[in-house]
Coordinates of C-alpha atoms in Angstrom, one line a residue:
X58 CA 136.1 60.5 82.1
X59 CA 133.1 60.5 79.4
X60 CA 133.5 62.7 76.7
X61 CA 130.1 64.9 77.7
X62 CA 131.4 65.9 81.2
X63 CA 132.5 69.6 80.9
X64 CA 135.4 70.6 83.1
X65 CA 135.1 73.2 85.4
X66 CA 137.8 75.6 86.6
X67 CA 137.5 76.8 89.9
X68 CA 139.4 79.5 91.4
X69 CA 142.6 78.1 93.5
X70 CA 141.7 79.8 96.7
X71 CA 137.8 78.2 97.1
X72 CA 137.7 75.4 98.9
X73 CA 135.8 72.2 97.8
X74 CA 133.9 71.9 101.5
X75 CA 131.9 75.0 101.8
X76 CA 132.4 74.6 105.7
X77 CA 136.4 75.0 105.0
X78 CA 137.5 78.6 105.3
X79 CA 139.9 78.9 102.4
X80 CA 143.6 78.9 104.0
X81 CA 144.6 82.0 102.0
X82 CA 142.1 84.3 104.2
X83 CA 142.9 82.6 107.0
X84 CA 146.8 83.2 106.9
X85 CA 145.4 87.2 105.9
X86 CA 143.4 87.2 108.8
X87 CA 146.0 86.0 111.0
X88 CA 148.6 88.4 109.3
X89 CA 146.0 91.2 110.2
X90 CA 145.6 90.3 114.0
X91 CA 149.5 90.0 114.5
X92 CA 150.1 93.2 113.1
X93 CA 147.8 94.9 115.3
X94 CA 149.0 93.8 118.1
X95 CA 152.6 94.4 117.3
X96 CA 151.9 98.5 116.0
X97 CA 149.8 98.6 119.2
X98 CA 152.7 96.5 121.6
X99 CA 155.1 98.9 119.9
X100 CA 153.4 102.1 120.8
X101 CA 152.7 100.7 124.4
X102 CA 156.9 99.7 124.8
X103 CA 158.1 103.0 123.3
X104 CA 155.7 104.9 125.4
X105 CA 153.8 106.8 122.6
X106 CA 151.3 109.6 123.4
X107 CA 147.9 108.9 122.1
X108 CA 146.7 110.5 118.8
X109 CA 144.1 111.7 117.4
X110 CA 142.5 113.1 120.8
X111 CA 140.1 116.0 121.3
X112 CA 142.0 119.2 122.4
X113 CA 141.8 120.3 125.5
X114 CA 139.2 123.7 126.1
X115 CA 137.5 125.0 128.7
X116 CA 133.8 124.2 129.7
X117 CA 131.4 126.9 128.0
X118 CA 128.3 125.4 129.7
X119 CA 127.6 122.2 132.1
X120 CA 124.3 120.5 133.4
X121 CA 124.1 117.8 136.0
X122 CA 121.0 116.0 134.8
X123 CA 119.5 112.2 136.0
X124 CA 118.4 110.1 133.0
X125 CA 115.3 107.4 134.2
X126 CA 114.3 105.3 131.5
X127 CA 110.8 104.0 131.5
X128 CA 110.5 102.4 128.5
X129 CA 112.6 101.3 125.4
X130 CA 111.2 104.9 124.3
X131 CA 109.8 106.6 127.4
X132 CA 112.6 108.5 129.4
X133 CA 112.3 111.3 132.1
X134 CA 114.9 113.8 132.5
X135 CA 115.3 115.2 136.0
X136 CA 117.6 118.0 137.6
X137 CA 119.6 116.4 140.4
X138 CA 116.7 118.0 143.0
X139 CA 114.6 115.5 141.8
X140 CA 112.0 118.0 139.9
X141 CA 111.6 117.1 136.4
X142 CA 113.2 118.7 133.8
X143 CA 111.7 117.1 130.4
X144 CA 109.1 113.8 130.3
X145 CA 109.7 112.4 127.0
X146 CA 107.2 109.6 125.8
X147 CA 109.5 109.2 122.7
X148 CA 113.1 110.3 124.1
X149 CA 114.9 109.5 121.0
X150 CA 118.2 109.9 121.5
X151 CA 118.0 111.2 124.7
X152 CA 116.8 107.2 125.3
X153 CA 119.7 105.9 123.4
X154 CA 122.0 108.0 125.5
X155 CA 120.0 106.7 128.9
X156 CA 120.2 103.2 128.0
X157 CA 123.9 103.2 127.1
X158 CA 124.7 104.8 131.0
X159 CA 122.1 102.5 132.1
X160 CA 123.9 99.3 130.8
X161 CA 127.4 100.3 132.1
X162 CA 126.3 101.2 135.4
X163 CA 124.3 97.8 135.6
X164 CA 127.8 96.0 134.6
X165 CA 129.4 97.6 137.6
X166 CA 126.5 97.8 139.8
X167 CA 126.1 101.1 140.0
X168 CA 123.3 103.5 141.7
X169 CA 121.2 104.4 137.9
X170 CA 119.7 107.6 140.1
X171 CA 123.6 109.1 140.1
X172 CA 123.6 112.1 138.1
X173 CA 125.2 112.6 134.3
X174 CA 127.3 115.3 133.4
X175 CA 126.7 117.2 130.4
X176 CA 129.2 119.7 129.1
X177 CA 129.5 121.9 126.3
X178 CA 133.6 123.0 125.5
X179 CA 134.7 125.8 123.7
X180 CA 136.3 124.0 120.6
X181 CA 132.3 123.0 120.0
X182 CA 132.3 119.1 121.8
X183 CA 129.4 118.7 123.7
X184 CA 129.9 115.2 125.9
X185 CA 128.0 113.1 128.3
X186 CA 130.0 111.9 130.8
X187 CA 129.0 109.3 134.0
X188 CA 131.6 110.0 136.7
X189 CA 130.6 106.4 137.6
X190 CA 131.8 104.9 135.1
X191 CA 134.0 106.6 133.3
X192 CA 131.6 106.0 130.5
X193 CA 131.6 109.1 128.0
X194 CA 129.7 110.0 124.5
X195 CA 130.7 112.5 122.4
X196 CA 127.0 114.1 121.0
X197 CA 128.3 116.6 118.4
X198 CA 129.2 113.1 116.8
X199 CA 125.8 111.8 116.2
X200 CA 124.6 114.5 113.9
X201 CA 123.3 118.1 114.3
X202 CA 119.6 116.7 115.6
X203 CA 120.8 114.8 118.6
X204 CA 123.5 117.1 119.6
X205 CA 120.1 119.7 119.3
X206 CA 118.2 117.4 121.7
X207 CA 121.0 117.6 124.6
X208 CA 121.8 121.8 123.7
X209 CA 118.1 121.8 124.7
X210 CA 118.9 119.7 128.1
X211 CA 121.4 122.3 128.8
X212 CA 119.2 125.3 128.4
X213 CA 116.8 124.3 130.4
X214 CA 116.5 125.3 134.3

């Protein structure tokens, strides 16, 4: 080796190919997936109640509403007579909300003009839920604004 060549340490976990994943996350990656699925194989075989679910209280408030999305933006909110309810050029998350039912009914080719379910509970949870699907979003969870824009939904007649 010439005597101007400086020597550089590299750490022992980089690999010399940067297309080479460095074994050391592999085996921690594969350590992670195994122990998820035992924990979860575990709760399953010892028959574990779910955790961490919202409490059970009774329905304050409910609105059958039907979502039609126009647009990437533009949704119209109808009651399930047909008449409309709100004609949002800019839904906001009323849209986000549309598109999300309108992409799980479209995976199990499901009727999009079926009416949405939205209910407000007692213990404050305020949920959309497609009796299609069995698709469901919790609102209050999105921040004060958009649970605003459904509260408004459901006072509405």
């Amino acid at each position: 080796m010439p005597q101007n060549t400086p020597l550089i340490h590299e750490p022992g976990f980089r690999s010399r190919n940067p297309e080479t994943v460095p074994k050391a996350l592999l085996l921690g990656m594969v350590a992670l997936a195994l122990s998820a699925l035992a924990i979860t194989s575990f709760a399953v075989v010892t028959g574990r109640e779910p955790v961490a679910q919202p409490e059970a209280a009774a329905v304050v408030r409910e609105k059958w509403i039907i979502l039609e999305g126009l647009s990437a933006q533009a949704v119209i909110v109808r009651n399930t007579d047909g008449s409309v309810l709100m004609d949002l050029p800019h839904g906001g998350f009323i849209t986000v909300i549309q598109s999300g039912i309108f992409t799980e009914r479209r995976k199990r080719a499901v009727d999009q003009t079926k009416p949405v379910r939205i209910v407000e509970y007692a213990n404050g949870r305020l949920v959309a839920e497609d009796p299609e699907t069995g698709w469901s979003a919790e609102l209050y969870a999105f921040g004060a604004d958009n649970k605003a824009a459904f509260e408004r939904l459901l006072d509405q007649k």
